[in-house]
Every structure is written in C-alpha cells, then in structure tokens.
mmCIF file of C-alpha atoms in Angstrom:
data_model
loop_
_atom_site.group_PDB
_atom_site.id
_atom_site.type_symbol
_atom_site.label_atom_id
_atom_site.label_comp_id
_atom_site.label_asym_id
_atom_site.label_seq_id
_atom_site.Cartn_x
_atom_site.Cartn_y
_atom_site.Cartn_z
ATOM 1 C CA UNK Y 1 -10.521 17.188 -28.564
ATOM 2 C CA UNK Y 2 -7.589 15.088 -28.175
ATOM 3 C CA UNK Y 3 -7.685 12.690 -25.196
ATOM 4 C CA UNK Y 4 -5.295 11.181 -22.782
ATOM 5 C CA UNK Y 5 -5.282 7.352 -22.799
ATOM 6 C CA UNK Y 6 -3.757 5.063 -19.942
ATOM 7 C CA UNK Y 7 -3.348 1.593 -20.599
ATOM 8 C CA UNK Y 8 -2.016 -1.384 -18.303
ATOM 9 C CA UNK Y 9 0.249 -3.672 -19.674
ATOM 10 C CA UNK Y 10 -0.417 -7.475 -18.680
ATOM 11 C CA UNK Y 11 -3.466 -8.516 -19.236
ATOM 12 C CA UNK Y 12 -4.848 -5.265 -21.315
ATOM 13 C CA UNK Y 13 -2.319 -4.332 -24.343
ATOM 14 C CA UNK Y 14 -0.247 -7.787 -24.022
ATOM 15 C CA UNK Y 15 -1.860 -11.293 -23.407
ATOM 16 C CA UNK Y 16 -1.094 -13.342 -20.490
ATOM 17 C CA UNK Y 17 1.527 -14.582 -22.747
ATOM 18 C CA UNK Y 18 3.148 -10.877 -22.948
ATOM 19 C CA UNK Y 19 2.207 -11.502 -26.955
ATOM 20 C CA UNK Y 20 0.583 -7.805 -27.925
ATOM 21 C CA UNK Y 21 -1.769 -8.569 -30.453
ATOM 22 C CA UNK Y 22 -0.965 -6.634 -33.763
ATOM 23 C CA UNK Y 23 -4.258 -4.705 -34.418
ATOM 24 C CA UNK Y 24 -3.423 -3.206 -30.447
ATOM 25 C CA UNK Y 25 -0.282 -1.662 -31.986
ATOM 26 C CA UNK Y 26 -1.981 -0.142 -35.141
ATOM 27 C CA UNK Y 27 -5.232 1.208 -32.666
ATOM 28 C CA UNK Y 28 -1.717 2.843 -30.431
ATOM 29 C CA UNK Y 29 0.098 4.619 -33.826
ATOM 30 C CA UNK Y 30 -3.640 5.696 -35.276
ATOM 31 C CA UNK Y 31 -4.789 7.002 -31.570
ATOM 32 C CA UNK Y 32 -1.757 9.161 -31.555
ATOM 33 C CA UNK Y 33 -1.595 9.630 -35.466
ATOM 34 C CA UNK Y 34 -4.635 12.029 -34.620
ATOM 35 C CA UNK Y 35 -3.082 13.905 -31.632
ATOM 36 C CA UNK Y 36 -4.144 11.491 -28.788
ATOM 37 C CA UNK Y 37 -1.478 11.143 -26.077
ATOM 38 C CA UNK Y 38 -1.011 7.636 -25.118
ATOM 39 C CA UNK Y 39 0.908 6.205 -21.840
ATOM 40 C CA UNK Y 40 1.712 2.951 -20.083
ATOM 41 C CA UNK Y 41 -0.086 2.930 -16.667
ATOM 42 C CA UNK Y 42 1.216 -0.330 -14.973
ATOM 43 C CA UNK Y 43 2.605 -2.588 -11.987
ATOM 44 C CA UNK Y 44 6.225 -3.066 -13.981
ATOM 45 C CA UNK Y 45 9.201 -0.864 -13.746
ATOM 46 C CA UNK Y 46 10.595 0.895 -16.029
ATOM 47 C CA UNK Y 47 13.315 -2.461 -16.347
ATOM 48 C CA UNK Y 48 10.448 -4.332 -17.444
ATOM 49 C CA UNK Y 49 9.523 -2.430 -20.348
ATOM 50 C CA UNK Y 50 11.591 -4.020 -22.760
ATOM 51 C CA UNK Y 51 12.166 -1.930 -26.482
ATOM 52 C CA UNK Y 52 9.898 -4.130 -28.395
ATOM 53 C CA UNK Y 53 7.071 -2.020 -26.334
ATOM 54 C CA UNK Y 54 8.636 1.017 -26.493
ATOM 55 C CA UNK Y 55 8.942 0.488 -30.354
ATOM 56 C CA UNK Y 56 5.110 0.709 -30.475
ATOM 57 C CA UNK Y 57 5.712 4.174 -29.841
ATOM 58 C CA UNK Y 58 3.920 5.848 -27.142
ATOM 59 C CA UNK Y 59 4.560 9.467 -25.338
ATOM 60 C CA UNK Y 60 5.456 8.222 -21.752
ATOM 61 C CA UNK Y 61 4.710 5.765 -18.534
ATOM 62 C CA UNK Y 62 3.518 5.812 -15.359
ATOM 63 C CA UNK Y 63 5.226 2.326 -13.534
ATOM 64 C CA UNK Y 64 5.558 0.557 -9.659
ATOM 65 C CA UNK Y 65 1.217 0.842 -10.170
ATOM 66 C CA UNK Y 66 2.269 4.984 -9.138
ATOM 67 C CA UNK Y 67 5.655 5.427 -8.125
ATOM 68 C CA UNK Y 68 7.175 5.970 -10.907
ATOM 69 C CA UNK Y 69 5.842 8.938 -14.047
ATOM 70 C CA UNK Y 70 7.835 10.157 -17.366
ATOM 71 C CA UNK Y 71 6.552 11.841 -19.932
ATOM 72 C CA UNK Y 72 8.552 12.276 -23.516
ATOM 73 C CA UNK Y 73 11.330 10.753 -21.477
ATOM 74 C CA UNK Y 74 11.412 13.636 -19.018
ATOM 75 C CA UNK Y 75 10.913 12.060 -15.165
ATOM 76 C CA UNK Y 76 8.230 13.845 -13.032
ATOM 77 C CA UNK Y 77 7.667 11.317 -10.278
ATOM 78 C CA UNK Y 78 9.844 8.731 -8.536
ATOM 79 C CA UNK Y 79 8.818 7.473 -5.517
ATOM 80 C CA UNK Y 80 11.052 4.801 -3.996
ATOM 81 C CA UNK Y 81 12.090 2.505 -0.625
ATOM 82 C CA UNK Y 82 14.694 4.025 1.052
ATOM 83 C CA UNK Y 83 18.002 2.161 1.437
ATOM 84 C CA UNK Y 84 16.998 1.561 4.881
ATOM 85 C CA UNK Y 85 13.612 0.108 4.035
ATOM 86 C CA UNK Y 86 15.242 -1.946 1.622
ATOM 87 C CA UNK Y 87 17.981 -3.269 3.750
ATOM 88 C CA UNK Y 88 15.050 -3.872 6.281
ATOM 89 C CA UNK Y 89 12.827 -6.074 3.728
ATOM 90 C CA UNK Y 90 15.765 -8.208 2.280
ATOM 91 C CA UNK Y 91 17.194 -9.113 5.649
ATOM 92 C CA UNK Y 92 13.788 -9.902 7.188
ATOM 93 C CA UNK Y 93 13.092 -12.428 3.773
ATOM 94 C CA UNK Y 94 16.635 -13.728 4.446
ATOM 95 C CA UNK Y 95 15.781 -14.562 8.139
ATOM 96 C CA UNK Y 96 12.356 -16.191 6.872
ATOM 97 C CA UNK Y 97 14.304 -18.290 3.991
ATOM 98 C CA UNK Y 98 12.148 -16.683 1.172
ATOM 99 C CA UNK Y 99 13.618 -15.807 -1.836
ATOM 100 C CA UNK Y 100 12.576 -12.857 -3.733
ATOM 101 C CA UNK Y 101 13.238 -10.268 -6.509
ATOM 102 C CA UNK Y 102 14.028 -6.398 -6.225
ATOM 103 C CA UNK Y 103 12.543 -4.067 -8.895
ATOM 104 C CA UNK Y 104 14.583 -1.214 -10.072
ATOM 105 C CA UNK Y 105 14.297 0.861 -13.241
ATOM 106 C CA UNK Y 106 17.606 0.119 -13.527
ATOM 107 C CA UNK Y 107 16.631 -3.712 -13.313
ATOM 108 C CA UNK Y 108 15.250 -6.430 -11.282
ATOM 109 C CA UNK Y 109 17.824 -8.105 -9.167
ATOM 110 C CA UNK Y 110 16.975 -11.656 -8.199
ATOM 111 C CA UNK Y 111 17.859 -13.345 -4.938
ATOM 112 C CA UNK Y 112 20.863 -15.911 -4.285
ATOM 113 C CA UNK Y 113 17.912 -18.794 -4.969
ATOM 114 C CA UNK Y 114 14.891 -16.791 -6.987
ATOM 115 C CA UNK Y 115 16.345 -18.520 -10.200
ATOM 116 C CA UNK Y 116 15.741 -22.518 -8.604
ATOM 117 C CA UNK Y 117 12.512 -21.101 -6.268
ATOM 118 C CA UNK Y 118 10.794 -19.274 -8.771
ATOM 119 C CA UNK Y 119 10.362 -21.664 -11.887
ATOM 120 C CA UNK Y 120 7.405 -23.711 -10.210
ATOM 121 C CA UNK Y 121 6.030 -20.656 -8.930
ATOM 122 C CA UNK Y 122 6.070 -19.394 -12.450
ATOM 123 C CA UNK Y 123 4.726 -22.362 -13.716
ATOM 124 C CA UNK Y 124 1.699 -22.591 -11.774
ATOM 125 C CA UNK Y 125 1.255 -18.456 -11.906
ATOM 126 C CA UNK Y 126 1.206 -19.252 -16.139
ATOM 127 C CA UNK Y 127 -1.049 -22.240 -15.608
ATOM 128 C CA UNK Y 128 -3.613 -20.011 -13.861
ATOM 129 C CA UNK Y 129 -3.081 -17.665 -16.783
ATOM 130 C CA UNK Y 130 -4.085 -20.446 -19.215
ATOM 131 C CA UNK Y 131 -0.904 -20.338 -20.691
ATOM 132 C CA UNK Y 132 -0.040 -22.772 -23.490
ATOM 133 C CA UNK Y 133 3.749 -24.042 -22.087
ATOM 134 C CA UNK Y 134 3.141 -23.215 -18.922
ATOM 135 C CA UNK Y 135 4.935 -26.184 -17.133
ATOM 136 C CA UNK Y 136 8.223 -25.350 -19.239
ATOM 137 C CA UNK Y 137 8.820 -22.101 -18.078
ATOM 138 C CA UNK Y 138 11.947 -21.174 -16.714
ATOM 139 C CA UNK Y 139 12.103 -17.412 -14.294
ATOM 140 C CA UNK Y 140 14.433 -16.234 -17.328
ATOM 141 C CA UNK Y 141 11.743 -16.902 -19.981
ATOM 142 C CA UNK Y 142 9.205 -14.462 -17.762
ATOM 143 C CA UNK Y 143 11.918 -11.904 -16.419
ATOM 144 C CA UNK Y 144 14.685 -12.097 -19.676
ATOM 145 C CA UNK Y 145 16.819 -9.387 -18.153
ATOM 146 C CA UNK Y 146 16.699 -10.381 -14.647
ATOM 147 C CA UNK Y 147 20.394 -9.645 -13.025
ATOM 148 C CA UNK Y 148 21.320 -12.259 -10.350
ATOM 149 C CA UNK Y 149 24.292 -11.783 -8.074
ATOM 150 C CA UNK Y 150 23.447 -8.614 -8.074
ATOM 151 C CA UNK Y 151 23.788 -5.886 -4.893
ATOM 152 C CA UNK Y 152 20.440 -6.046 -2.931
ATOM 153 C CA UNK Y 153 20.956 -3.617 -0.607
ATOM 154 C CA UNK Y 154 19.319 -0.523 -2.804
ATOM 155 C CA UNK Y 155 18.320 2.549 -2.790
ATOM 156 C CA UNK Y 156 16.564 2.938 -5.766
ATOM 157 C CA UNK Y 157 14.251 0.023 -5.837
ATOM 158 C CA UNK Y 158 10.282 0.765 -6.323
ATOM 159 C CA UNK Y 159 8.833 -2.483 -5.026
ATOM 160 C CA UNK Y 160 10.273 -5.879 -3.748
ATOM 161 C CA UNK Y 161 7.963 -9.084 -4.570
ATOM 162 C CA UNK Y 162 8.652 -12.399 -2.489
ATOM 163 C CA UNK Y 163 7.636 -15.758 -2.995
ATOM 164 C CA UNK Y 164 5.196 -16.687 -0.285
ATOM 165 C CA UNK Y 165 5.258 -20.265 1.554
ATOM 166 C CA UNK Y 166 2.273 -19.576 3.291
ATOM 167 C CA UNK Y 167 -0.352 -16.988 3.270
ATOM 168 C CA UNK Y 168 1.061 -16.114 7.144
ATOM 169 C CA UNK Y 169 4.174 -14.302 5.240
ATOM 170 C CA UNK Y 170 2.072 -11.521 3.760
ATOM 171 C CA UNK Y 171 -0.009 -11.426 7.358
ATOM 172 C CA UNK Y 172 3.414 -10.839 8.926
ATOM 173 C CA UNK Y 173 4.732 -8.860 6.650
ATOM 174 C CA UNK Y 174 2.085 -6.312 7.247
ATOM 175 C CA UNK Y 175 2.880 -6.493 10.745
ATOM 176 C CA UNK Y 176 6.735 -6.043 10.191
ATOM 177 C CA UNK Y 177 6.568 -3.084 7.642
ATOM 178 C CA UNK Y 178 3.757 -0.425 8.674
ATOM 179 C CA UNK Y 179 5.769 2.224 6.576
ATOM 180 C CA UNK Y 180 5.156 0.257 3.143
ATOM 181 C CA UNK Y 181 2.611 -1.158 1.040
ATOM 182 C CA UNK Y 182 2.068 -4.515 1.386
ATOM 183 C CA UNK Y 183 0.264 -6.664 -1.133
ATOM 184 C CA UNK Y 184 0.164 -9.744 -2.923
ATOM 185 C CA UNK Y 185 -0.678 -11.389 -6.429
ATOM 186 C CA UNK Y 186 -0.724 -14.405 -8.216
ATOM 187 C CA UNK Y 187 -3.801 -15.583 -6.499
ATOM 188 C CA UNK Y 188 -6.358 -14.371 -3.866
ATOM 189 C CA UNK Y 189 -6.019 -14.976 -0.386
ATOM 190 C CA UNK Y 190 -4.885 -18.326 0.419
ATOM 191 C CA UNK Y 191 -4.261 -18.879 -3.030
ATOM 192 C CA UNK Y 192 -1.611 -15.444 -3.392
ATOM 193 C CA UNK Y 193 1.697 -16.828 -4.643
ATOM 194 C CA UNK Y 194 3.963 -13.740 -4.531
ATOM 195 C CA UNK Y 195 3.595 -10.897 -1.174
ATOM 196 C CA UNK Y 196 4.928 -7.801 -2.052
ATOM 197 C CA UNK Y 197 5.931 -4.778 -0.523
ATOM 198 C CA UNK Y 198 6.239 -0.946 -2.126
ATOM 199 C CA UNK Y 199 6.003 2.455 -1.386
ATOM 200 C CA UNK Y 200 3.215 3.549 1.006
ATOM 201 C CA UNK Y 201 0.507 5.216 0.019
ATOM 202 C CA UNK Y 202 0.997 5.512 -3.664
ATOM 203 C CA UNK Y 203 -1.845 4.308 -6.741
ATOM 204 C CA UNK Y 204 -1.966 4.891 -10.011
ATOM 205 C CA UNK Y 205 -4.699 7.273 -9.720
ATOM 206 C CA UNK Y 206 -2.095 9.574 -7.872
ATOM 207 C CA UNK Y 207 0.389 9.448 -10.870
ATOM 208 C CA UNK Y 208 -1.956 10.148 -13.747
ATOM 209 C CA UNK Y 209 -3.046 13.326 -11.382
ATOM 210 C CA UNK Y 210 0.414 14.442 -11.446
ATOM 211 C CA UNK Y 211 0.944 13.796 -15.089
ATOM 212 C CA UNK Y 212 -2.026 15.433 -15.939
ATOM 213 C CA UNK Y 213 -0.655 19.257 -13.567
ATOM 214 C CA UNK Y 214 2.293 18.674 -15.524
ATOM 215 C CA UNK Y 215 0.237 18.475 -19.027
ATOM 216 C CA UNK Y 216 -1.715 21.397 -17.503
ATOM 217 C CA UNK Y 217 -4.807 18.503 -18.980
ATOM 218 C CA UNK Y 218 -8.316 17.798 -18.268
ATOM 219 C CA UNK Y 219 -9.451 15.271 -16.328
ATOM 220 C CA UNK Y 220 -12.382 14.944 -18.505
ATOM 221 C CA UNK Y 221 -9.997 14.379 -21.814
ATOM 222 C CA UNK Y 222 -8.497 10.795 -19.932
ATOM 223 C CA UNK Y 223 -9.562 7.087 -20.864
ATOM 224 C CA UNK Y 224 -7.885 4.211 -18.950
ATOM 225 C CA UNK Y 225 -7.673 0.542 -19.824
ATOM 226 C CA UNK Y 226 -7.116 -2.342 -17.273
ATOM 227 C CA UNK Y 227 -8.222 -5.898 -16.768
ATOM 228 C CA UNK Y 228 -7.041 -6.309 -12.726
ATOM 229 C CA UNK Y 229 -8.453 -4.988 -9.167
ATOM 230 C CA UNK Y 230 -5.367 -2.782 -8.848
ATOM 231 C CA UNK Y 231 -6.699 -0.823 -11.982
ATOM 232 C CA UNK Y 232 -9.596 -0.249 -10.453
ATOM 233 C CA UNK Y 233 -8.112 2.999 -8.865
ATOM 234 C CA UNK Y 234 -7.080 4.183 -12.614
ATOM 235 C CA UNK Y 235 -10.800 3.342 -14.176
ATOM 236 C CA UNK Y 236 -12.765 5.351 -11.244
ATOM 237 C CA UNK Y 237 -10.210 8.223 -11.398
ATOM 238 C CA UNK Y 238 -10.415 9.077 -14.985
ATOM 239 C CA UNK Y 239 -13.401 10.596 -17.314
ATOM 240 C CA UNK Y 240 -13.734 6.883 -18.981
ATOM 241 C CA UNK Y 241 -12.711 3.707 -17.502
ATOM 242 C CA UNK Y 242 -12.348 0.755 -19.962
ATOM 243 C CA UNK Y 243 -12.192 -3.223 -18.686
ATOM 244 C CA UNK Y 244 -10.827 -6.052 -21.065
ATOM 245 C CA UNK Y 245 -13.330 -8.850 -21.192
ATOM 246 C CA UNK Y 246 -10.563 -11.114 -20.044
ATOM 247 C CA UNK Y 247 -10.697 -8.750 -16.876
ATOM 248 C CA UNK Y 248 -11.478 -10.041 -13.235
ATOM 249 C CA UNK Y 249 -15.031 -9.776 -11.899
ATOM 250 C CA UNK Y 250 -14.263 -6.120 -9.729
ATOM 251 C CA UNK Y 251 -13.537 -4.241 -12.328
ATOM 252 C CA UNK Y 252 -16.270 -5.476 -15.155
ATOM 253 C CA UNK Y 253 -18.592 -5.009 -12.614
ATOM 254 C CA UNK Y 254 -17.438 -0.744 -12.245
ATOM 255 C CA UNK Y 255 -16.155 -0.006 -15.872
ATOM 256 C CA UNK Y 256 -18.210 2.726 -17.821
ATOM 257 C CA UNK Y 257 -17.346 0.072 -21.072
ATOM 258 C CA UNK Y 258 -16.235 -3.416 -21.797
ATOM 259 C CA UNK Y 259 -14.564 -4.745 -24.762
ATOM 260 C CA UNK Y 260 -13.458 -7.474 -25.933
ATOM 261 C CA UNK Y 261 -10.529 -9.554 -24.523
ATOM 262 C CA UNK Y 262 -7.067 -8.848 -25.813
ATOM 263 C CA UNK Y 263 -6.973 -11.947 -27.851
ATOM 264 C CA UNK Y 264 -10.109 -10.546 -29.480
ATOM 265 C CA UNK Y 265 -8.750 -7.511 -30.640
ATOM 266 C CA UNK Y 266 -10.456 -5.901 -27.671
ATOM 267 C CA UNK Y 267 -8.218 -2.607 -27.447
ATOM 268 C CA UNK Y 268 -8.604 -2.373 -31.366
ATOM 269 C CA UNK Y 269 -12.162 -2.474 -30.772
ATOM 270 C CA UNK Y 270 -12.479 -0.019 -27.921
ATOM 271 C CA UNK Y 271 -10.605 2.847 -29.258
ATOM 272 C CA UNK Y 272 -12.944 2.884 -32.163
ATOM 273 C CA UNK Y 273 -16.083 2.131 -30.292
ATOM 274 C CA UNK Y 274 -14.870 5.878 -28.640
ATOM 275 C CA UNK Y 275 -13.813 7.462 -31.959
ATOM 276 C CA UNK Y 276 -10.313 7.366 -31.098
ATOM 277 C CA UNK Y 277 -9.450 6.111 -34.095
ATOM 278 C CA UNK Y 278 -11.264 5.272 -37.814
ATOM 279 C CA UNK Y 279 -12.678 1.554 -38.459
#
C-alpha cells in the first residue's frame, strides 16, 4: 500500500548546514519511484524553498509549520495575518526598536536594520547548531533571497520572526497580540533568540488533515519525519512518527522510531528500515 510521507526540512532532510545529504535524495526519488507520495512538512515558506529542493522532486508542501498546503502545485490551504495584524506587529517592533523579517511565499522582506542586527544573531544561532563557519556568516548567506527595502505593510505574510533583546519581548508580545501565535526559537527560554508571531491556532497536524480530505487518504498510510518540539504535533498525528537522532530530547522521547542523524544517512536508513524503499 503506498504511504504518505511528511518530512521537515532543517534539521531532518537538510543538516544544520541546509547541506541535504545525497543518499536522502535517492531514499526521496526511490520512495516515490514505487508510488509513495512524499511532501515537505515545515516552519519555512514557500520563499524559502529554494529549486535545488524542489529539484529533488517531491509531490507537494505543507509550510508556516500549517498555514500554508499545495499539492502537485495546486493550493488547498493558506492561512495568513491580515493586513491589519501585520501593520499591528511591524509598528509595535518599530516602537520597541527590534528589527525583524516578514515571511511571504512571495518572499521574506527584511527590516530597515535586519541585514546589520541579524549577522551576530545568526552567528551564534549557527554556533549552537555546531556549524563549521559559524562566526562568518552573513543574514544573506542563511536567507540568499531575502528582499530588503521592501513594503512591510502586507497582507499576505504567514509569520513575522523578530530578533529578541530580552526574553520580556516574547512575554509582551503575548500580551500585545492575543489574536496570533506567538512563539520563539533559536534557544529555550531565556536563551530564545528570535520571538515570533503567526497565525492563531494553526499546526502542522491540521494541514496534513486537510491534505489528506483532499487525497481522500488514510490516516493509517502517513509517516512523518522531524527532529524539533514543533514536530511533535506531526509525529503524534500520523500512523508512524519518525525522530532524527540529531533530534531534541521531546520528540526522541515520543517517536514510534529513531534513526540515525542526517549526517548519518539517517532518512536513507529509515525509509528502508519501513520498506519504503529496497537496500
């Protein structure tokens, strides 16, 4: 029976690096060689899937960690702040002096000073990641196609993240925007580097459900791959729920299996530990 196979992006098909090991993009063309549908199920927008991903070849996405679901390029979902919101969020982060980035499928717009803010906060977000050039980053080698000078008051933008300078702006920014999602990443806690702030109420347990009415699919047919807490969601909703061994403690701790890490050839691995494809 062919299955239905979700996988996140950072941290689960690419490295921390965004390198995508080789033997993950022969497991992705054998998986769907024998009739298994395979989709991207992450926190990017569609902007952020750049075509050397898409070249892998793969039969759709859901993006914004739920907002946003195609399948063979047809859009079935697209959840996203309303001009209003938006206009709300970028003046508030104005007011506060934090600089921040807007993410559109039609691109991520940087603020007038992400560019000079960001590169130490990219630095030390790669350093965490344990990765190899970490301190000569610059926000353009991490977001290539980032458009700055750019209109930010949108209204088709899925999530805005912010650069914290304390903890206290995520804290408030629950406080100021009880009609979004707030989050942050880059860290726990005290340690969070970037707030963020999306549509309410959305996961991507919600978008594979509506991908799967629309595929008129099983439930039981679905396998999903993630290495963060915010796939966590994703792994409990569907039949099989698959952690990278370079995954966070949460979400080792509740998968059904565990592979290898994506520098070990951990997808590779997985898909023929469940006879997705032929060792």
């Amino acid at each position: 029976m062919p299955k239905i196979i979700f996988l996140d992006i950072d941290g689960t098909l690419a490295d921390y690096e965004t390198r995508v090991p080789p033997s993950a993009v022969r497991a992705i063309r054998a998986a769907r060689s024998r009739g298994h549908r395979v989709y991207f199920c992450t926190g990017r927008s569609r902007a952020e899937i750049y075509p050397e991903l898409w070249d892998i070849g793969v039969d759709g996405m859901i993006g914004g960690n739920g907002s946003y679901v195609e399948d063979d390029g047809q859009v079935l979902l697209h959840q996203t702040l309303s001009l209003e919101q938006c206009r709300h969020v970028v003046d508030w982060l104005h007011l506060r002096g934090l600089e921040f980035y807007l993410e559109s499928n039609s691109g991520l717009f940087g603020s007038e000073h992400f560019r000079e803010a960001g590169r130490p906060v990219i630095q030390e977000y790669s350093k965490r990641k344990e990765v190899a050039n970490a301190g000569e980053l610059t926000v353009e080698d991490v977001f290539p196609e980032m458009i700055f000078g750019g209109e930010l008051y949108r209204d088709d933008v899925n999530k805005i993240s912010f650069i914290l300078s304390s903890y206290q702006d995520h804290l408030d920014s629950v406080a100021e925007f009880p009609d979004l999602k707030p989050g942050t990443w880059g860290g726990k806690g005290e340690t969070a580097l970037f707030g963020d702030l999306g549509v309410k109420d959305i996961t991507k347990a919600n978008a594979i459900e509506t991908l799967l009415k629309h595929l008129h699919a099983d439930i039981r047919d679905t396998i999903a791959f993630g290495d963060a807490k915010v796939d966590i969601p994703m792994l409990e909703y569907c039949h099989i729920g698959v952690a990278m061994g370079n995954g966070g403690p949460e979400i080792l701790q509740m998968a059904d299996y565990v592979t290898a890490s994506v520098e070990e050839d951990g997808l590779y691995k997985a898909f023929a530990h469940l006879g997705l494809i032929e060792e």
